[in-house]
PDB file of C-alpha atoms and ligand atoms in Angstrom:
ATOM      1  CA  MET A 269      -0.220  -0.071  -0.317  1.00 96.00           C
ATOM      2  CA  ASN A 270       0.811   3.852  -0.679  1.00 97.00           C
ATOM      3  CA  ILE A 271       0.209   4.898   2.626  1.00 98.00           C
ATOM      4  CA  CYS A 272      -0.394   8.437   3.664  1.00 98.00           C
ATOM      5  CA  VAL A 273      -0.357   9.332   8.027  1.00 98.00           C
ATOM      6  CA  PHE A 274      -2.852  11.950   9.010  1.00 98.00           C
ATOM      7  CA  ALA A 275      -1.785  13.263  12.638  1.00 98.00           C
ATOM      8  CA  SER A 276      -2.234  16.955  14.543  1.00 97.00           C
ATOM      9  CA  GLY A 277      -0.690  15.874  17.882  1.00 97.00           C
ATOM     10  CA  SER A 278       2.805  14.871  19.116  1.00 97.00           C
ATOM     11  CA  GLY A 279       2.579  11.928  16.546  1.00 98.00           C
ATOM     12  CA  SER A 280       3.876   9.078  18.756  1.00 98.00           C
ATOM     13  CA  ASN A 281       1.745   6.156  16.623  1.00 98.00           C
ATOM     14  CA  PHE A 282       3.248   7.734  13.389  1.00 98.00           C
ATOM     15  CA  GLY A 283       6.765   7.292  15.222  1.00 98.00           C
ATOM     16  CA  ALA A 284       5.966   3.680  15.936  1.00 98.00           C
ATOM     17  CA  ILE A 285       4.305   3.322  12.241  1.00 98.00           C
ATOM     18  CA  LEU A 286       7.907   4.305  10.943  1.00 98.00           C
ATOM     19  CA  LYS A 287       9.680   2.166  13.229  1.00 98.00           C
ATOM     20  CA  ALA A 288       8.220  -0.922  12.397  1.00 98.00           C
ATOM     21  CA  LYS A 289       8.801   0.243   8.284  1.00 97.00           C
ATOM     22  CA  ARG A 290      12.173   0.031   9.403  1.00 97.00           C
ATOM     23  CA  LYS A 291      11.928  -3.268  10.722  1.00 97.00           C
ATOM     24  CA  GLY A 292      10.470  -4.490   7.921  1.00 97.00           C
ATOM     25  CA  ILE A 293       6.909  -5.548  10.041  1.00 97.00           C
ATOM     26  CA  ILE A 294       5.537  -2.956   7.614  1.00 97.00           C
ATOM     27  CA  LYS A 295       6.153  -3.173   3.797  1.00 96.00           C
ATOM     28  CA  SER A 296       4.075  -0.403   2.622  1.00 97.00           C
ATOM     29  CA  LYS A 297       5.232   2.574   1.558  1.00 97.00           C
ATOM     30  CA  ILE A 298       4.529   5.830   3.890  1.00 98.00           C
ATOM     31  CA  ASN A 299       4.610   8.380   0.946  1.00 97.00           C
ATOM     32  CA  LEU A 300       3.630  11.429   3.354  1.00 98.00           C
ATOM     33  CA  LEU A 301       2.600  12.997   6.289  1.00 98.00           C
ATOM     34  CA  LEU A 302      -0.989  15.486   6.521  1.00 98.00           C
ATOM     35  CA  THR A 303      -1.793  17.789   9.382  1.00 98.00           C
ATOM     36  CA  ASN A 304      -4.007  20.040  10.226  1.00 98.00           C
ATOM     37  CA  ASN A 305      -1.185  21.319  12.719  1.00 97.00           C
ATOM     38  CA  SER A 306       2.137  22.368  11.384  1.00 95.00           C
ATOM     39  CA  GLY A 307       4.114  22.799  14.837  1.00 95.00           C
ATOM     40  CA  CYS A 308       2.407  19.225  15.477  1.00 98.00           C
ATOM     41  CA  GLY A 309       5.450  16.620  17.085  1.00 98.00           C
ATOM     42  CA  ALA A 310       4.228  14.415  14.308  1.00 98.00           C
ATOM     43  CA  VAL A 311       5.926  16.692  11.554  1.00 98.00           C
ATOM     44  CA  GLU A 312       9.026  16.774  13.359  1.00 98.00           C
ATOM     45  CA  ILE A 313       9.117  13.106  13.259  1.00 98.00           C
ATOM     46  CA  ALA A 314       8.420  13.229   9.362  1.00 98.00           C
ATOM     47  CA  ILE A 315      11.102  15.276   9.025  1.00 98.00           C
ATOM     48  CA  LYS A 316      13.595  13.103  10.891  1.00 98.00           C
ATOM     49  CA  TYR A 317      12.554  10.424   8.179  1.00 97.00           C
ATOM     50  CA  ASN A 318      12.291  11.954   5.312  1.00 97.00           C
ATOM     51  CA  ILE A 319       8.563  11.977   4.802  1.00 98.00           C
ATOM     52  CA  PRO A 320       7.024  15.070   3.227  1.00 98.00           C
ATOM     53  CA  VAL A 321       4.561  16.896   5.213  1.00 98.00           C
ATOM     54  CA  VAL A 322       1.782  18.449   3.650  1.00 98.00           C
ATOM     55  CA  HIS A 323      -0.158  20.981   6.230  1.00 98.00           C
ATOM     56  CA  PHE A 324      -3.788  21.150   5.378  1.00 97.00           C
ATOM     57  CA  SER A 325      -6.694  22.855   7.385  1.00 96.00           C
ATOM     58  CA  ARG A 326      -9.590  24.644   6.433  1.00 95.00           C
ATOM     59  CA  LYS A 327      -8.077  27.462   8.385  1.00 95.00           C
ATOM     60  CA  LYS A 328      -5.126  27.613   5.400  1.00 96.00           C
ATOM     61  CA  TYR A 329      -7.879  27.148   2.820  1.00 96.00           C
ATOM     62  CA  SER A 330     -10.634  29.539   4.575  1.00 96.00           C
ATOM     63  CA  THR A 331     -11.870  30.877   0.745  1.00 97.00           C
ATOM     64  CA  PHE A 332     -12.516  27.177  -0.489  1.00 97.00           C
ATOM     65  CA  THR A 333     -16.023  25.590  -0.555  1.00 97.00           C
ATOM     66  CA  ASP A 334     -16.323  22.373   0.905  1.00 96.00           C
ATOM     67  CA  GLU A 335     -16.433  20.837  -2.462  1.00 97.00           C
ATOM     68  CA  GLU A 336     -13.315  22.677  -3.313  1.00 98.00           C
ATOM     69  CA  TYR A 337     -11.478  21.680  -0.247  1.00 98.00           C
ATOM     70  CA  SER A 338     -12.443  17.730  -0.234  1.00 98.00           C
ATOM     71  CA  SER A 339     -11.167  18.054  -4.058  1.00 98.00           C
ATOM     72  CA  TYR A 340      -8.110  19.402  -2.995  1.00 98.00           C
ATOM     73  CA  MET A 341      -7.447  16.793  -0.481  1.00 98.00           C
ATOM     74  CA  LEU A 342      -7.921  14.423  -2.839  1.00 98.00           C
ATOM     75  CA  GLU A 343      -5.913  15.240  -5.137  1.00 98.00           C
ATOM     76  CA  ILE A 344      -3.114  15.911  -2.801  1.00 98.00           C
ATOM     77  CA  LEU A 345      -3.514  12.666  -2.203  1.00 98.00           C
ATOM     78  CA  GLN A 346      -3.397  11.536  -6.047  1.00 98.00           C
ATOM     79  CA  LYS A 347      -0.172  13.511  -6.641  1.00 98.00           C
ATOM     80  CA  HIS A 348       1.033  10.873  -4.308  1.00 98.00           C
ATOM     81  CA  ASP A 349      -0.012   7.647  -5.167  1.00 97.00           C
ATOM     82  CA  ILE A 350      -1.632   7.079  -1.815  1.00 98.00           C
ATOM     83  CA  ASN A 351      -4.142   4.447  -1.702  1.00 97.00           C
ATOM     84  CA  PHE A 352      -4.512   3.819   2.148  1.00 98.00           C
ATOM     85  CA  ILE A 353      -4.939   6.324   5.082  1.00 98.00           C
ATOM     86  CA  VAL A 354      -3.998   5.814   8.682  1.00 98.00           C
ATOM     87  CA  LEU A 355      -5.227   8.246  11.361  1.00 98.00           C
ATOM     88  CA  ALA A 356      -3.114   8.510  13.916  1.00 98.00           C
ATOM     89  CA  GLY A 357      -4.494  11.189  16.476  1.00 96.00           C
ATOM     90  CA  TYR A 358      -5.765  13.230  13.893  1.00 96.00           C
ATOM     91  CA  MET A 359      -8.419  15.757  15.514  1.00 93.00           C
ATOM     92  CA  LYS A 360     -10.660  16.458  12.471  1.00 94.00           C
ATOM     93  CA  LEU A 361     -12.955  14.581  10.216  1.00 94.00           C
ATOM     94  CA  VAL A 362     -12.064  13.399   7.191  1.00 97.00           C
ATOM     95  CA  PRO A 363     -13.998  15.012   4.256  1.00 97.00           C
ATOM     96  CA  PRO A 364     -17.621  12.544   2.962  1.00 97.00           C
ATOM     97  CA  GLU A 365     -16.055  12.708   0.048  1.00 98.00           C
ATOM     98  CA  VAL A 366     -12.667  11.272   0.851  1.00 98.00           C
ATOM     99  CA  VAL A 367     -14.191   8.560   2.765  1.00 98.00           C
ATOM    100  CA  THR A 368     -16.237   7.647  -0.277  1.00 97.00           C
ATOM    101  CA  LYS A 369     -13.373   7.356  -2.710  1.00 97.00           C
ATOM    102  CA  PHE A 370     -11.301   5.502   0.465  1.00 98.00           C
ATOM    103  CA  ASN A 371     -13.760   3.173   1.329  1.00 95.00           C
ATOM    104  CA  ASN A 372     -12.483   0.740   4.033  1.00 95.00           C
ATOM    105  CA  ARG A 373      -9.060   2.507   2.994  1.00 97.00           C
ATOM    106  CA  ILE A 374      -8.855   4.543   6.271  1.00 98.00           C
ATOM    107  CA  ILE A 375      -8.312   3.732   9.401  1.00 98.00           C
ATOM    108  CA  ASN A 376      -7.744   5.212  13.302  1.00 98.00           C
ATOM    109  CA  ILE A 377      -6.806   3.814  16.553  1.00 98.00           C
ATOM    110  CA  HIS A 378      -8.842   4.730  19.814  1.00 98.00           C
ATOM    111  CA  PRO A 379      -7.802   4.980  23.257  1.00 98.00           C
ATOM    112  CA  ALA A 380     -10.642   3.327  24.567  1.00 98.00           C
ATOM    113  CA  LEU A 381     -12.952  -0.017  23.727  1.00 98.00           C
ATOM    114  CA  LEU A 382     -15.314   2.014  21.358  1.00 98.00           C
ATOM    115  CA  PRO A 383     -18.348   2.412  21.243  1.00 97.00           C
ATOM    116  CA  SER A 384     -17.662   3.390  24.628  1.00 98.00           C
ATOM    117  CA  PHE A 385     -15.618   6.742  25.386  1.00 98.00           C
ATOM    118  CA  GLY A 386     -15.746   7.368  22.118  1.00 97.00           C
ATOM    119  CA  GLY A 387     -17.237  10.097  20.122  1.00 93.00           C
ATOM    120  CA  GLU A 388     -17.101  13.931  18.948  1.00 91.00           C
ATOM    121  CA  GLY A 389     -14.858  15.557  21.953  1.00 90.00           C
ATOM    122  CA  MET A 390     -13.469  12.559  23.475  1.00 95.00           C
ATOM    123  CA  TYR A 391     -10.393  12.131  22.395  1.00 94.00           C
ATOM    124  CA  GLY A 392      -6.491  12.286  24.581  1.00 95.00           C
ATOM    125  CA  ILE A 393      -6.652  12.662  27.909  1.00 97.00           C
ATOM    126  CA  LYS A 394     -10.260  12.875  28.382  1.00 97.00           C
ATOM    127  CA  VAL A 395     -11.120   9.633  27.526  1.00 98.00           C
ATOM    128  CA  HIS A 396      -8.966   8.237  30.508  1.00 98.00           C
ATOM    129  CA  LYS A 397     -10.161  10.712  32.733  1.00 98.00           C
ATOM    130  CA  ALA A 398     -13.900   9.090  31.731  1.00 98.00           C
ATOM    131  CA  VAL A 399     -12.539   5.299  31.917  1.00 98.00           C
ATOM    132  CA  ILE A 400     -11.462   6.208  35.511  1.00 98.00           C
ATOM    133  CA  ASP A 401     -14.168   8.677  36.533  1.00 97.00           C
ATOM    134  CA  TYR A 402     -16.761   5.908  35.613  1.00 97.00           C
ATOM    135  CA  GLY A 403     -14.810   3.253  37.876  1.00 97.00           C
ATOM    136  CA  VAL A 404     -14.566   0.733  34.655  1.00 97.00           C
ATOM    137  CA  LYS A 405     -12.118  -2.112  35.491  1.00 98.00           C
ATOM    138  CA  TYR A 406     -11.263  -2.326  31.504  1.00 98.00           C
ATOM    139  CA  SER A 407     -10.374  -0.599  28.926  1.00 98.00           C
ATOM    140  CA  GLY A 408      -8.057  -0.839  26.163  1.00 98.00           C
ATOM    141  CA  LEU A 409      -7.633   0.385  22.404  1.00 98.00           C
ATOM    142  CA  THR A 410      -9.884   0.202  19.197  1.00 98.00           C
ATOM    143  CA  ILE A 411      -8.492  -0.022  15.235  1.00 98.00           C
ATOM    144  CA  HIS A 412     -11.635   0.086  13.183  1.00 98.00           C
ATOM    145  CA  PHE A 413     -12.344   1.448   9.421  1.00 98.00           C
ATOM    146  CA  VAL A 414     -13.448   5.522   9.424  1.00 97.00           C
ATOM    147  CA  ASN A 415     -16.826   6.196   8.019  1.00 95.00           C
ATOM    148  CA  ASN A 416     -18.271  10.024   8.418  1.00 93.00           C
ATOM    149  CA  ASP A 417     -18.681  10.226  12.815  1.00 90.00           C
ATOM    150  CA  TYR A 418     -16.011  10.161  15.062  1.00 89.00           C
ATOM    151  CA  ASP A 419     -15.185   6.917  16.035  1.00 92.00           C
ATOM    152  CA  LYS A 420     -17.856   4.878  14.475  1.00 93.00           C
ATOM    153  CA  GLY A 421     -16.756   2.694  11.679  1.00 96.00           C
ATOM    154  CA  LYS A 422     -16.638  -0.914  11.860  1.00 97.00           C
ATOM    155  CA  ILE A 423     -13.981  -2.447  14.388  1.00 98.00           C
ATOM    156  CA  ILE A 424     -10.882  -4.345  13.312  1.00 98.00           C
ATOM    157  CA  PHE A 425      -9.103  -5.328  15.833  1.00 98.00           C
ATOM    158  CA  GLN A 426      -9.877  -4.229  20.316  1.00 98.00           C
ATOM    159  CA  LYS A 427      -7.052  -4.826  23.400  1.00 98.00           C
ATOM    160  CA  VAL A 428      -7.898  -4.933  26.535  1.00 98.00           C
ATOM    161  CA  VAL A 429      -6.297  -3.492  29.028  1.00 98.00           C
ATOM    162  CA  LYS A 430      -7.105  -3.801  32.943  1.00 98.00           C
ATOM    163  CA  VAL A 431      -6.926  -0.886  34.510  1.00 98.00           C
ATOM    164  CA  PRO A 432      -4.693  -0.673  37.568  1.00 96.00           C
ATOM    165  CA  GLU A 433      -6.861   0.365  41.243  1.00 95.00           C
ATOM    166  CA  ASP A 434      -5.643   3.726  41.852  1.00 93.00           C
ATOM    167  CA  VAL A 435      -3.908   4.656  38.678  1.00 96.00           C
ATOM    168  CA  ASP A 436      -4.519   8.001  37.178  1.00 98.00           C
ATOM    169  CA  GLU A 437      -5.789   9.078  33.576  1.00 98.00           C
ATOM    170  CA  TYR A 438      -1.883  10.116  32.540  1.00 98.00           C
ATOM    171  CA  LYS A 439      -0.438   6.549  33.932  1.00 98.00           C
ATOM    172  CA  LEU A 440      -3.581   4.993  32.114  1.00 98.00           C
ATOM    173  CA  GLN A 441      -2.548   6.891  29.117  1.00 98.00           C
ATOM    174  CA  LYS A 442       0.607   5.734  28.646  1.00 98.00           C
ATOM    175  CA  LYS A 443       0.055   2.458  29.421  1.00 98.00           C
ATOM    176  CA  ILE A 444      -2.416   2.217  26.972  1.00 98.00           C
ATOM    177  CA  LEU A 445      -0.043   3.930  24.347  1.00 98.00           C
ATOM    178  CA  LYS A 446       2.756   1.556  24.810  1.00 98.00           C
ATOM    179  CA  TYR A 447      -0.329  -0.847  23.357  1.00 98.00           C
ATOM    180  CA  GLU A 448      -1.285   1.274  20.812  1.00 98.00           C
ATOM    181  CA  HIS A 449       2.073   1.796  19.343  1.00 98.00           C
ATOM    182  CA  LYS A 450       2.168  -2.217  18.904  1.00 98.00           C
ATOM    183  CA  TYR A 451      -0.994  -3.080  17.702  1.00 98.00           C
ATOM    184  CA  TYR A 452      -1.210  -0.233  14.909  1.00 98.00           C
ATOM    185  CA  SER A 453       1.530  -1.708  13.359  1.00 98.00           C
ATOM    186  CA  LYS A 454       0.645  -5.244  13.299  1.00 98.00           C
ATOM    187  CA  VAL A 455      -2.841  -4.443  12.011  1.00 98.00           C
ATOM    188  CA  ILE A 456      -1.804  -2.767   9.469  1.00 98.00           C
ATOM    189  CA  ALA A 457       0.869  -5.610   8.326  1.00 97.00           C
ATOM    190  CA  GLU A 458      -2.313  -7.601   8.613  1.00 97.00           C
ATOM    191  CA  ILE A 459      -4.206  -5.271   6.207  1.00 97.00           C
ATOM    192  CA  GLU A 460      -1.243  -5.309   4.032  1.00 96.00           C
ATOM    193  CA  ASN A 461      -2.010  -9.043   3.248  1.00 92.00           C
ATOM    194  CA  ASN A 462      -5.164  -9.009   2.756  1.00 89.00           C
ATOM    195  CA  ILE A 463      -5.869  -5.664   0.593  1.00 81.00           C
ATOM    196  CA  ASN A 464      -6.966  -6.142  -2.783  1.00 63.00           C
ATOM    197  CA  GLU A 465      -4.287  -4.984  -5.327  1.00 56.00           C
ATOM    198  CA  LYS A 466      -6.571  -2.505  -7.121  1.00 53.00           C
ATOM    199  CA  SER A 467      -5.494   1.508  -6.668  1.00 51.00           C
ATOM    200  CA  ILE A 468      -7.163   4.418  -5.938  1.00 51.00           C
ATOM    201  CA  ASN A 469      -7.987   6.474  -8.915  1.00 46.00           C
TER     202      ASN A 469
HETATM  203  C1  GRF B   7      -3.759   8.169  20.740  1.00 67.05           C
HETATM  204  O1  GRF B   7      -3.854   7.650  21.695  1.00 67.05           O
HETATM  205  C2  GRF B   7      -4.831   7.872  19.315  1.00 67.05           C
HETATM  206  O2  GRF B   7      -5.275   6.566  20.255  1.00 67.05           O
HETATM  207  C3  GRF B   7      -5.506   8.791  19.846  1.00 67.05           C
HETATM  208  O3  GRF B   7      -5.019  10.011  19.635  1.00 67.05           O
HETATM  209  C4  GRF B   7      -3.970  10.071  20.569  1.00 67.05           C
HETATM  210  C5  GRF B   7      -2.489  10.400  19.819  1.00 67.05           C
HETATM  211  O4  GRF B   7      -1.192  10.029  20.110  1.00 67.05           O
HETATM  212  N1  GRF B   7      -6.455   8.657  18.232  1.00 67.05           N
HETATM  213  P1  GRF B   7       0.539  10.274  19.251  1.00 67.05           P
HETATM  214  O5  GRF B   7       0.133  11.516  18.689  1.00 67.05           O
HETATM  215  O6  GRF B   7       0.241   9.173  18.408  1.00 67.05           O
HETATM  216  O7  GRF B   7       1.221  10.535  19.676  1.00 67.05           O
END
């Protein structure tokens, strides 16, 4: 596959994917990083690994209509020969036209067991705080296909992680993030083995 990673934040999952690529766990090419946040950690990682970066945001293209915005995103993806998208801490919805074009070819990782603790506004440390406030005993991570709703596409993989007694949200986040780094690349590698060869055009 020719992958574009979409990220908005520190990019630790992106970094883990690039390491997995170096180790040969992932065979795909990581052709591009698309970010809505040009100052984010993911950009620094991309520079370190020589991955091209595209800064793409609604703010940057504020004069575009929604249609122009999504067409331009598709144009960029096509230019870089992308046929698979990996969301790694991407805080925006992917435009519906892109979701349609990349049907079952966009995945996301969420740091809880969906459909619980997901949806709009449920991201980052807020997820782990809600998990702890609820007193649930098991959290984990979910990798799923992306549709037009936040965190709602079909689930591909889940890993259950025990919530230790008296843990705080930061420690829980750290614990789950370690599993994210391990399993996101494994799932990408499994998809590589199962996906058909057709490219997006
Ligand atoms: C991860 O917890 C991921 O599950 C969620 O956003 C966070 C991104 O972290 N979607 P990072 O930027 O990869 O460090």
